[in-house]
Amino acid sequence: MLTYTPPSASTFKTREKPWLLLLMAFAWLWPGVFSHDLWHPNEPALFTAVEAAVQSGAYWHADVLGRTDFSVSPVYLWTAATLVRLFSPWAMDAYAAARLASVLFTAVGLFGCGVAGFHFLGRHHGRSVVLALIGCVGLLPMTHFLNGTSLTFAALGLILCGFSLAGKKVIAASLLLGGGWVLLSLAEGWLLPLSLMALALLLPLHAAWRFKRYWLTLFGAFAVALPLLPLYPFALRLYSPQEFAVWRDAYLLGIWGGLQPHNLPAFQTASLLYYLKNLLWFTFPAWPLAVWSGVRMRITAQAWGVLAAAWLVLVLLLLSFDPQPVQERLVWLLPPLALLAAAQLDGLRRGAAAFLNWFGIMTFGLLAAFLWLGFAAANYGWPAKLAERAAYFSPYYLPDIDTMPMVVAVLFTPLWLLAITRKNIRGRQAVTNWAAGVTLAWALLMTLLLPWLDAAKSHAPVVRQMEASLSAELKKEISDGLSCISVAPQAETARMAWAQYGHLPLTLDEHCTYRLVEQPKTAAAPTGWRMIWQGARPRNKTEGFALLEKL
């Protein structure tokens, strides 16, 4: 059977409405997308690639200042560039338009996982899966900033949805499963999708997956995936044989690199420990609820349980061989964890549900109060001690109170207070309140303190500071081409920052009288040069910039 109804579901009637879930998901998706610059470290390079694609119309690979970067998916690049063309500048700035790609792909992933929960677990469980995902803090940066991991999440959601439809709608299941594998190959290389394809072939070893419609689904999914998987590398080879060689030798297998001669990947105990440690916060509250489901029932007796358990084991095994751990790859575990978390949510004991609810109320209530205090400190100087710390961490910030973010912040707080006052808290209500708390905290952070964060995480204040240090005569000479400021080709951070926020052109000509260099703030000027300005983002000890004049 592909549909499972928990024993307690018959005794518990939910009063939740689907439109409330849609409203919460909508409220959760948008804070942090608008009204700020590109934030270090990932956004500047990704937007540089998007901007190059908009200007050149070339979407085969990301171009970051002339350097090919295959870590950015061509699908994400194409989507972000298209959204910039559609919505910038008339509806929003180019940064926000590009971030819409992350919002779009995350919404696809949430929808796919929600539909899978509905078909695997039964009525009302699709929304439980989505609530468990919204409650995971690890999804927040992926969703609201320029981040290609959102495409991975969308592909995994489609794959899970395809598995869930295998017993009901063979054609739809085949398209979702095969299409999800292909999309995943464009986001993470071939290793992960090939592993999930192997998992799909091995599932019939369990009796729950041995039925005719699943065999037909497998046939259809492979009929979709096998012709499409080599399509991108084939087209890339025709477009640029040199770039294809780079992709083949260094990126084809994703976390394992490519086909260049190298030692076989080895089991990394440190990588496994890294992922297990970060999983505790990245996927909370999905993982403890998944453990509860495993304790409460025999999940391997159900088709969805076999899939989820095998998926988790497979991904953890892959991550154990990861030579360079990155916490964003924990997204690979989220769909099966959320599915397991929703399975026994309505059967969660009252004490456990009450504790989760209490913990969420205390955590997000105190965090919301702190964020309001931080807003008052940064803008009005009270409390004084907190105002000192705010100035220490973001010294370039000038008090900035915008009406619209304030309206959003003022609305979110009482709505959250209204949501947590419900009585007869059960498992689903506790998770709903947790997701509401995450939404509240993120919304307050991205409205009340957004300008303060922007001043600390953006390079714009540093660029403005450098240009303000120059005389009006020198600025005019540089603008007219009578003088110039050089920058090294490898100084990509400086080149991207000054291209986005500066008004004076930089050149790669090494014979200029002035040179912009990347160096720590404590470094001295090299021989033959005089330092006329230096600066850095606040509290950054390793990254700094200096403007030098030739003696």
Coordinates of C-alpha atoms in Angstrom, one line a residue:
M1 CA 0.0 0.0 0.0
L2 CA 1.2 3.5 -0.8
T3 CA -1.2 5.3 1.5
Y4 CA -0.8 5.1 5.2
T5 CA -3.3 6.5 7.8
P6 CA -2.0 6.7 11.4
P7 CA -4.1 5.0 13.9
S8 CA -4.7 8.2 15.8
A9 CA -6.0 10.0 12.7
S10 CA -9.5 8.7 13.1
T11 CA -9.7 10.1 16.7
F12 CA -8.3 13.5 15.9
K13 CA -10.1 16.0 13.7
T14 CA -8.2 18.9 12.4
R15 CA -9.7 22.4 12.0
E16 CA -6.8 23.7 10.0
K17 CA -7.6 25.2 6.6
P18 CA -5.5 24.8 3.5
W19 CA -5.5 28.5 2.8
L20 CA -3.8 29.1 6.2
L21 CA -0.9 27.0 5.1
L22 CA -0.7 28.8 1.8
L23 CA -0.7 32.1 3.6
M24 CA 2.1 31.0 6.0
A25 CA 4.2 29.7 3.1
F26 CA 3.7 32.9 1.2
A27 CA 4.7 35.0 4.3
W28 CA 7.7 32.7 4.8
L29 CA 9.0 32.9 1.2
W30 CA 9.4 36.7 0.7
P31 CA 11.3 38.4 3.6
G32 CA 14.9 39.0 2.7
V33 CA 14.4 38.9 -1.1
F34 CA 14.0 42.7 -1.6
S35 CA 15.8 45.9 -0.6
H36 CA 19.4 45.0 0.0
D37 CA 22.7 44.7 -1.8
L38 CA 24.5 41.5 -2.7
W39 CA 25.7 39.8 0.4
H40 CA 29.1 38.2 0.8
P41 CA 30.2 35.4 0.2
N42 CA 27.9 33.8 -2.4
E43 CA 25.7 36.5 -4.0
P44 CA 28.3 38.7 -5.7
A45 CA 29.8 35.9 -7.8
L46 CA 26.4 34.4 -8.7
F47 CA 24.9 37.8 -9.7
T48 CA 28.0 38.6 -11.7
A49 CA 27.3 35.4 -13.7
V50 CA 23.6 36.3 -14.1
E51 CA 24.5 39.8 -15.2
A52 CA 26.9 38.4 -17.8
A53 CA 24.2 36.1 -19.1
V54 CA 21.7 39.0 -19.3
Q55 CA 24.2 41.0 -21.3
S56 CA 25.5 38.3 -23.6
G57 CA 22.5 35.9 -23.8
A58 CA 24.9 32.9 -23.2
Y59 CA 23.4 30.5 -20.7
W60 CA 25.5 27.4 -21.3
H61 CA 27.7 28.1 -18.3
A62 CA 28.3 30.8 -15.7
D63 CA 30.9 33.4 -16.6
V64 CA 32.3 35.1 -13.5
L65 CA 34.7 37.9 -14.7
G66 CA 35.8 35.7 -17.6
R67 CA 36.2 32.6 -15.4
T68 CA 33.9 29.6 -16.1
D69 CA 32.1 28.4 -13.0
F70 CA 30.2 25.2 -13.4
S71 CA 29.2 25.1 -9.8
V72 CA 26.4 27.4 -10.9
S73 CA 23.7 25.4 -12.6
P74 CA 22.8 26.6 -16.2
V75 CA 19.1 26.2 -15.3
Y76 CA 19.4 28.5 -12.3
L77 CA 21.5 30.9 -14.4
W78 CA 18.9 30.9 -17.2
T79 CA 16.0 31.3 -14.8
A80 CA 17.6 34.2 -12.8
A81 CA 18.6 36.0 -16.0
T82 CA 15.1 35.6 -17.5
L83 CA 13.6 37.1 -14.3
V84 CA 16.0 40.0 -14.4
R85 CA 14.9 40.7 -17.9
L86 CA 11.2 40.5 -17.1
F87 CA 11.1 42.4 -13.8
S88 CA 14.1 44.8 -13.7
P89 CA 14.0 47.7 -13.4
W90 CA 10.3 48.5 -13.7
A91 CA 9.0 46.2 -10.9
M92 CA 12.1 45.7 -8.7
D93 CA 15.9 46.1 -8.8
A94 CA 18.0 43.5 -10.5
Y95 CA 19.2 41.9 -7.3
A96 CA 15.7 41.1 -6.1
A97 CA 14.6 39.9 -9.6
A98 CA 17.5 37.5 -9.6
R99 CA 16.6 36.2 -6.1
L100 CA 13.1 35.3 -7.4
A101 CA 14.8 32.3 -9.0
S102 CA 15.5 30.9 -5.5
V103 CA 11.9 31.7 -4.3
L104 CA 10.5 29.9 -7.4
F105 CA 12.6 26.8 -7.1
T106 CA 12.0 26.5 -3.3
A107 CA 8.2 26.8 -3.9
V108 CA 8.4 24.0 -6.5
G109 CA 10.3 21.9 -3.9
L110 CA 7.7 22.6 -1.2
F111 CA 4.9 21.8 -3.5
G112 CA 6.5 18.5 -4.7
C113 CA 7.2 17.4 -1.1
G114 CA 3.6 18.4 0.0
V115 CA 2.0 16.4 -2.8
A116 CA 4.2 13.4 -1.9
G117 CA 3.1 13.7 1.7
F118 CA -0.6 13.7 0.6
H119 CA -0.2 10.6 -1.7
F120 CA 2.0 8.6 0.6
L121 CA 0.5 9.4 4.0
G122 CA -3.0 10.5 3.3
R123 CA -5.3 13.5 3.7
H124 CA -3.9 16.5 5.7
H125 CA -0.3 15.0 5.8
G126 CA 0.9 17.0 2.7
R127 CA 0.6 20.2 4.7
S128 CA 2.4 18.6 7.6
V129 CA 5.4 17.8 5.4
V130 CA 5.4 21.4 4.2
L131 CA 5.2 22.8 7.8
A132 CA 8.1 20.6 8.8
L133 CA 10.2 22.0 6.0
I134 CA 9.3 25.6 6.6
G135 CA 10.3 25.1 10.2
C136 CA 13.8 24.0 9.2
V137 CA 16.2 27.0 9.6
G138 CA 18.6 25.5 7.1
L139 CA 16.2 26.3 4.2
L140 CA 16.1 30.1 4.9
P141 CA 19.4 31.3 3.2
M142 CA 18.8 28.9 0.3
T143 CA 15.3 30.4 -0.3
H144 CA 15.8 34.1 0.2
F145 CA 19.3 34.8 -1.3
L146 CA 20.9 34.0 -4.6
N147 CA 21.7 30.3 -4.1
G148 CA 21.7 27.5 -6.6
T149 CA 20.9 24.9 -3.9
S150 CA 17.2 25.9 -4.3
L151 CA 17.3 24.2 -7.7
T152 CA 18.6 21.0 -6.0
F153 CA 15.7 21.2 -3.5
A154 CA 13.2 21.6 -6.4
A155 CA 14.6 18.6 -8.2
L156 CA 14.5 16.4 -5.0
G157 CA 10.9 17.5 -4.4
L158 CA 9.9 16.5 -7.9
I159 CA 11.6 13.1 -7.5
L160 CA 9.8 12.4 -4.2
C161 CA 6.5 13.5 -5.8
G162 CA 7.2 11.1 -8.7
F163 CA 7.7 8.2 -6.3
S164 CA 4.5 9.0 -4.5
L165 CA 2.4 8.9 -7.8
A166 CA 3.9 5.6 -9.0
G167 CA 0.9 3.6 -7.8
K168 CA -1.7 6.0 -9.1
K169 CA -0.7 8.0 -12.1
V170 CA 2.1 6.3 -14.1
I171 CA 2.6 9.0 -16.8
A172 CA 2.8 11.8 -14.3
A173 CA 5.1 9.8 -12.0
S174 CA 7.4 8.9 -14.9
L175 CA 7.7 12.5 -16.0
L176 CA 8.3 13.8 -12.5
L177 CA 10.8 11.1 -11.6
G178 CA 12.7 11.2 -14.9
G179 CA 12.6 15.0 -15.1
G180 CA 13.7 15.3 -11.5
W181 CA 16.8 13.2 -12.1
V182 CA 17.7 15.3 -15.1
L183 CA 17.2 18.5 -13.3
L184 CA 19.2 17.2 -10.4
S185 CA 22.1 16.4 -12.7
L186 CA 22.2 20.0 -13.8
A187 CA 22.2 21.2 -10.2
E188 CA 24.6 18.7 -8.5
G189 CA 26.4 16.8 -11.2
W190 CA 25.7 13.2 -12.1
L191 CA 26.7 11.4 -8.9
L192 CA 23.6 12.1 -6.9
P193 CA 21.0 11.5 -9.6
L194 CA 22.7 8.3 -10.7
S195 CA 22.6 7.2 -7.1
L196 CA 18.9 7.9 -6.8
M197 CA 18.3 6.1 -10.1
A198 CA 20.1 3.1 -8.7
L199 CA 17.9 3.4 -5.6
A200 CA 14.8 3.4 -7.7
L201 CA 16.0 0.1 -9.4
L202 CA 16.7 -1.5 -6.0
L203 CA 13.4 -0.6 -4.3
P204 CA 11.5 -3.6 -5.8
L205 CA 13.8 -5.8 -3.6
H206 CA 11.2 -4.9 -1.0
A207 CA 7.7 -6.4 -1.5
A208 CA 6.0 -3.1 -1.0
W209 CA 7.5 -1.8 -4.2
R210 CA 6.8 -4.9 -6.3
F211 CA 3.7 -3.9 -8.3
K212 CA 3.0 -3.5 -11.9
R213 CA 2.5 0.3 -12.0
Y214 CA 5.9 0.9 -10.3
W215 CA 7.6 -1.2 -13.0
L216 CA 5.8 0.9 -15.7
T217 CA 6.8 4.1 -13.9
L218 CA 10.4 3.0 -13.8
F219 CA 10.3 2.2 -17.5
G220 CA 8.8 5.6 -18.3
A221 CA 11.2 7.5 -16.0
F222 CA 14.3 6.0 -17.5
A223 CA 12.8 6.6 -21.0
V224 CA 12.6 10.3 -20.1
A225 CA 15.9 10.5 -18.2
L226 CA 18.4 8.5 -20.3
P227 CA 18.0 10.6 -23.5
L228 CA 18.0 13.9 -21.6
L229 CA 20.9 13.3 -19.2
P230 CA 23.6 13.6 -21.9
L231 CA 21.8 16.4 -23.7
Y232 CA 23.6 19.3 -21.8
P233 CA 27.1 17.9 -22.1
F234 CA 26.5 17.1 -25.8
A235 CA 25.3 20.7 -26.4
L236 CA 28.2 22.1 -24.3
R237 CA 30.7 20.1 -26.4
L238 CA 29.3 21.5 -29.6
Y239 CA 29.2 25.0 -28.1
S240 CA 32.7 25.0 -26.6
P241 CA 34.9 21.8 -26.6
Q242 CA 37.3 23.5 -24.1
E243 CA 34.6 24.2 -21.6
F244 CA 33.2 20.7 -22.0
A245 CA 36.6 19.3 -21.1
V246 CA 36.6 21.4 -17.9
W247 CA 33.1 20.2 -17.0
R248 CA 33.9 16.6 -17.8
D249 CA 37.2 16.5 -15.9
A250 CA 36.2 18.6 -12.8
Y251 CA 32.5 18.8 -12.4
L252 CA 30.7 15.8 -13.9
L253 CA 30.4 13.8 -10.7
G254 CA 29.5 16.8 -8.4
I255 CA 31.1 16.4 -5.0
W256 CA 33.6 13.8 -6.4
G257 CA 34.8 16.1 -9.1
G258 CA 35.1 14.8 -12.6
L259 CA 36.8 12.1 -14.7
Q260 CA 40.3 13.5 -14.4
P261 CA 42.9 10.9 -13.0
H262 CA 42.7 11.0 -9.3
N263 CA 42.6 8.7 -6.3
L264 CA 39.4 7.0 -5.6
P265 CA 37.3 8.9 -3.0
A266 CA 37.9 7.6 0.6
F267 CA 35.5 7.4 3.5
Q268 CA 35.9 10.7 5.5
T269 CA 35.0 10.3 9.2
A270 CA 35.4 14.0 9.6
S271 CA 32.9 14.6 6.8
L272 CA 30.3 12.3 8.3
L273 CA 30.7 13.9 11.8
Y274 CA 30.5 17.4 10.2
Y275 CA 27.2 16.5 8.5
L276 CA 25.7 14.7 11.5
K277 CA 26.6 17.7 13.8
N278 CA 25.1 20.3 11.5
L279 CA 22.1 18.1 10.8
L280 CA 20.9 18.7 14.4
W281 CA 20.2 22.4 13.8
F282 CA 19.8 22.4 9.9
T283 CA 16.8 20.0 9.9
F284 CA 15.2 20.7 13.3
P285 CA 12.4 19.9 14.0
A286 CA 12.1 17.4 11.2
W287 CA 14.8 15.0 12.5
P288 CA 13.4 14.5 16.1
L289 CA 9.9 14.0 14.6
A290 CA 11.3 11.5 12.1
V291 CA 13.0 9.6 15.0
W292 CA 9.6 9.6 16.8
S293 CA 8.0 8.0 13.7
G294 CA 10.7 5.4 13.6
V295 CA 10.1 4.6 17.3
R296 CA 6.3 4.6 17.0
M297 CA 5.9 2.4 14.0
R298 CA 7.7 -0.1 11.8
I299 CA 8.4 2.2 8.9
T300 CA 10.0 -0.4 6.7
A301 CA 6.6 -2.1 6.5
Q302 CA 5.4 0.8 4.4
A303 CA 6.5 1.6 0.8
W304 CA 7.1 5.3 1.7
G305 CA 9.1 4.2 4.8
V306 CA 11.4 2.0 2.8
L307 CA 12.0 4.8 0.3
A308 CA 12.7 7.4 3.0
A309 CA 15.0 5.1 5.0
A310 CA 16.9 4.0 1.9
W311 CA 17.2 7.6 0.7
L312 CA 18.6 8.7 4.1
V313 CA 21.2 5.9 4.2
L314 CA 22.2 6.5 0.6
V315 CA 22.7 10.2 1.0
L316 CA 24.6 9.9 4.3
L317 CA 26.9 7.4 2.7
L318 CA 27.6 9.7 -0.2
L319 CA 28.2 12.6 2.1
S320 CA 30.6 10.5 4.1
F321 CA 32.9 10.4 1.0
D322 CA 32.7 14.2 0.5
P323 CA 36.2 15.6 0.5
Q324 CA 35.0 19.2 1.1
P325 CA 31.9 19.3 3.4
V326 CA 29.4 22.1 2.8
Q327 CA 26.4 22.4 5.1
E328 CA 24.0 23.3 2.2
R329 CA 24.2 19.6 1.0
L330 CA 22.1 18.7 4.0
V331 CA 19.2 19.8 1.8
W332 CA 19.6 16.3 0.2
L333 CA 18.2 14.8 3.4
L334 CA 15.3 17.2 3.9
P335 CA 12.6 15.6 1.7
P336 CA 12.7 12.1 3.3
L337 CA 13.2 13.5 6.8
A338 CA 10.1 15.8 6.4
L339 CA 8.1 12.8 5.1
L340 CA 9.1 10.7 8.1
A341 CA 8.4 13.7 10.4
A342 CA 4.8 14.0 9.2
A343 CA 4.0 10.3 9.4
Q344 CA 3.3 10.2 13.1
L345 CA 2.8 13.8 13.8
D346 CA -0.9 13.4 14.8
G347 CA 0.2 10.6 17.1
L348 CA 2.8 12.7 18.9
R349 CA 2.2 12.5 22.7
R350 CA 0.6 15.5 24.3
G351 CA 3.7 16.0 26.6
A352 CA 6.1 16.0 23.6
A353 CA 3.8 18.3 21.6
A354 CA 3.4 20.6 24.5
F355 CA 7.2 20.7 25.0
L356 CA 7.9 21.5 21.3
N357 CA 5.2 24.2 21.4
W358 CA 6.6 25.7 24.6
F359 CA 10.1 25.6 23.4
G360 CA 9.1 27.3 20.1
I361 CA 7.1 30.0 21.9
M362 CA 10.0 30.7 24.3
T363 CA 12.7 30.6 21.6
F364 CA 11.0 32.8 19.0
G365 CA 9.2 35.0 21.5
L366 CA 12.5 35.9 23.2
L367 CA 14.2 36.2 19.8
A368 CA 11.4 38.5 18.5
A369 CA 11.8 40.7 21.6
F370 CA 15.5 40.9 21.1
L371 CA 15.1 41.9 17.5
W372 CA 12.7 44.7 18.5
L373 CA 15.3 45.8 21.1
G374 CA 18.0 45.6 18.5
F375 CA 16.0 47.8 16.2
A376 CA 15.5 50.4 18.9
A377 CA 19.2 50.2 19.8
A378 CA 20.5 50.6 16.2
N379 CA 18.1 53.5 15.4
Y380 CA 17.4 55.3 18.7
G381 CA 20.4 54.4 20.9
W382 CA 18.5 52.6 23.5
P383 CA 19.4 50.3 25.3
A384 CA 22.8 52.0 25.3
K385 CA 24.9 48.9 25.9
L386 CA 23.1 47.1 23.0
A387 CA 23.5 50.2 20.9
E388 CA 27.3 50.1 21.4
R389 CA 27.3 46.5 20.2
A390 CA 25.2 47.3 17.2
A391 CA 27.6 50.1 16.2
Y392 CA 30.6 47.7 16.8
F393 CA 29.3 45.1 14.4
S394 CA 27.9 47.5 11.8
P395 CA 29.8 50.8 12.1
Y396 CA 28.8 52.0 8.6
Y397 CA 25.1 51.9 9.4
L398 CA 23.1 55.1 9.6
P399 CA 19.6 55.1 11.1
D400 CA 17.2 54.2 8.4
I401 CA 13.5 53.5 9.1
D402 CA 11.4 52.6 6.1
T403 CA 7.6 52.6 6.3
M404 CA 6.8 49.4 4.5
P405 CA 9.2 47.1 6.4
M406 CA 7.9 48.6 9.7
V407 CA 4.3 47.9 8.6
V408 CA 5.3 44.3 7.9
A409 CA 7.1 43.9 11.2
V410 CA 4.2 45.4 13.2
L411 CA 1.7 43.0 11.4
F412 CA 3.7 39.9 11.9
T413 CA 4.1 40.2 15.6
P414 CA 0.4 40.2 16.7
L415 CA -0.4 37.5 14.1
W416 CA 2.1 35.2 15.7
L417 CA 0.7 36.0 19.1
L418 CA -2.7 35.1 17.8
A419 CA -1.5 31.8 16.3
I420 CA 0.2 30.6 19.5
T421 CA -2.9 31.2 21.7
R422 CA -4.8 28.1 20.4
K423 CA -5.8 25.5 22.9
N424 CA -5.6 21.7 22.7
I425 CA -2.2 21.6 21.1
R426 CA -1.4 18.4 19.3
G427 CA 1.6 17.5 17.1
R428 CA 0.5 19.4 14.0
Q429 CA -0.4 22.5 15.9
A430 CA 3.0 22.4 17.6
V431 CA 4.8 22.2 14.3
T432 CA 2.6 24.9 12.9
N433 CA 3.5 27.2 15.8
W434 CA 7.1 26.4 15.3
A435 CA 6.9 27.2 11.6
A436 CA 5.1 30.4 12.5
G437 CA 7.9 31.3 14.9
V438 CA 10.6 30.8 12.3
T439 CA 8.6 33.0 9.9
L440 CA 8.2 35.7 12.6
A441 CA 11.9 35.7 13.5
W442 CA 13.0 35.8 9.9
A443 CA 10.5 38.5 8.9
L444 CA 11.6 40.7 11.8
L445 CA 15.3 40.2 11.0
M446 CA 14.7 41.0 7.3
T447 CA 12.6 44.1 8.0
L448 CA 13.6 45.7 11.3
L449 CA 17.4 45.0 11.0
L450 CA 17.7 44.7 7.2
P451 CA 19.5 48.1 6.6
W452 CA 21.8 47.4 9.6
L453 CA 22.7 43.9 8.2
D454 CA 23.1 45.4 4.7
A455 CA 25.7 47.9 6.0
A456 CA 27.7 45.1 7.5
K457 CA 27.4 42.4 4.8
S458 CA 27.5 44.5 1.6
H459 CA 30.7 45.9 0.1
A460 CA 28.9 49.1 -0.9
P461 CA 29.9 51.2 2.1
V462 CA 33.6 50.2 1.6
V463 CA 33.4 51.2 -2.1
R464 CA 31.8 54.6 -1.2
Q465 CA 34.4 55.1 1.5
M466 CA 37.2 54.6 -1.0
E467 CA 35.8 56.9 -3.6
A468 CA 35.1 59.6 -1.0
S469 CA 38.7 59.6 -0.1
L470 CA 39.8 60.8 -3.5
S471 CA 39.9 64.4 -4.5
A472 CA 37.4 65.8 -7.0
E473 CA 40.2 66.6 -9.5
L474 CA 41.5 63.0 -9.4
K475 CA 38.0 61.6 -9.8
K476 CA 37.5 63.7 -12.9
E477 CA 40.9 62.6 -14.3
I478 CA 40.0 59.0 -13.9
S479 CA 36.5 59.5 -15.4
D480 CA 38.0 61.3 -18.4
G481 CA 40.6 58.6 -18.9
L482 CA 43.6 60.8 -18.0
S483 CA 44.5 58.6 -15.1
C484 CA 43.5 55.1 -14.0
I485 CA 43.2 52.6 -11.2
S486 CA 44.4 49.1 -11.9
V487 CA 43.3 45.9 -10.2
A488 CA 44.8 42.4 -10.5
P489 CA 42.7 39.8 -12.5
Q490 CA 42.7 37.5 -9.5
A491 CA 41.3 40.1 -7.2
E492 CA 37.7 39.0 -8.0
T493 CA 36.0 40.3 -4.9
A494 CA 37.3 43.8 -5.5
R495 CA 36.4 43.7 -9.2
M496 CA 32.9 42.5 -8.5
A497 CA 32.3 45.0 -5.7
W498 CA 33.5 48.1 -7.6
A499 CA 31.6 47.0 -10.7
Q500 CA 28.4 46.9 -8.7
Y501 CA 28.7 49.9 -6.4
G502 CA 31.5 52.1 -7.8
H503 CA 31.4 55.1 -10.1
L504 CA 35.0 55.0 -11.1
P505 CA 36.2 52.5 -13.7
L506 CA 38.9 49.9 -12.8
T507 CA 41.3 48.5 -15.4
L508 CA 43.5 45.5 -15.6
D509 CA 46.4 47.7 -17.0
E510 CA 49.3 47.2 -14.7
H511 CA 50.9 50.6 -15.7
C512 CA 48.4 52.8 -13.8
T513 CA 49.6 55.2 -11.2
Y514 CA 47.0 53.9 -8.8
R515 CA 46.3 50.3 -7.8
L516 CA 43.4 48.7 -5.9
V517 CA 44.6 45.6 -4.0
E518 CA 43.1 43.0 -1.8
Q519 CA 45.0 42.6 1.5
P520 CA 44.4 42.4 5.2
K521 CA 43.9 45.7 7.0
T522 CA 47.1 45.3 9.0
A523 CA 49.3 44.8 5.8
A524 CA 51.7 47.5 4.8
A525 CA 52.1 49.0 1.4
P526 CA 54.6 47.1 -0.9
T527 CA 57.9 48.6 -1.9
G528 CA 57.5 51.4 -4.4
W529 CA 54.0 52.2 -3.4
R530 CA 52.3 54.6 -1.0
M531 CA 49.0 53.7 0.7
I532 CA 46.4 56.4 0.4
W533 CA 43.3 54.5 1.6
Q534 CA 42.5 51.2 3.2
G535 CA 39.2 49.7 4.3
A536 CA 37.2 46.5 4.9
R537 CA 33.8 45.2 5.8
P538 CA 33.2 45.4 9.6
R539 CA 34.8 42.8 11.8
N540 CA 36.5 41.1 8.8
K541 CA 40.1 40.3 9.7
T542 CA 41.1 38.4 6.6
E543 CA 39.6 40.4 3.7
G544 CA 40.6 44.0 3.2
F545 CA 41.2 46.5 0.4
A546 CA 43.8 49.2 -0.1
L547 CA 44.3 51.9 -2.7
L548 CA 48.0 52.4 -3.5
E549 CA 49.8 55.2 -5.4
K550 CA 53.0 54.6 -7.3
L551 CA 56.0 56.5 -5.9

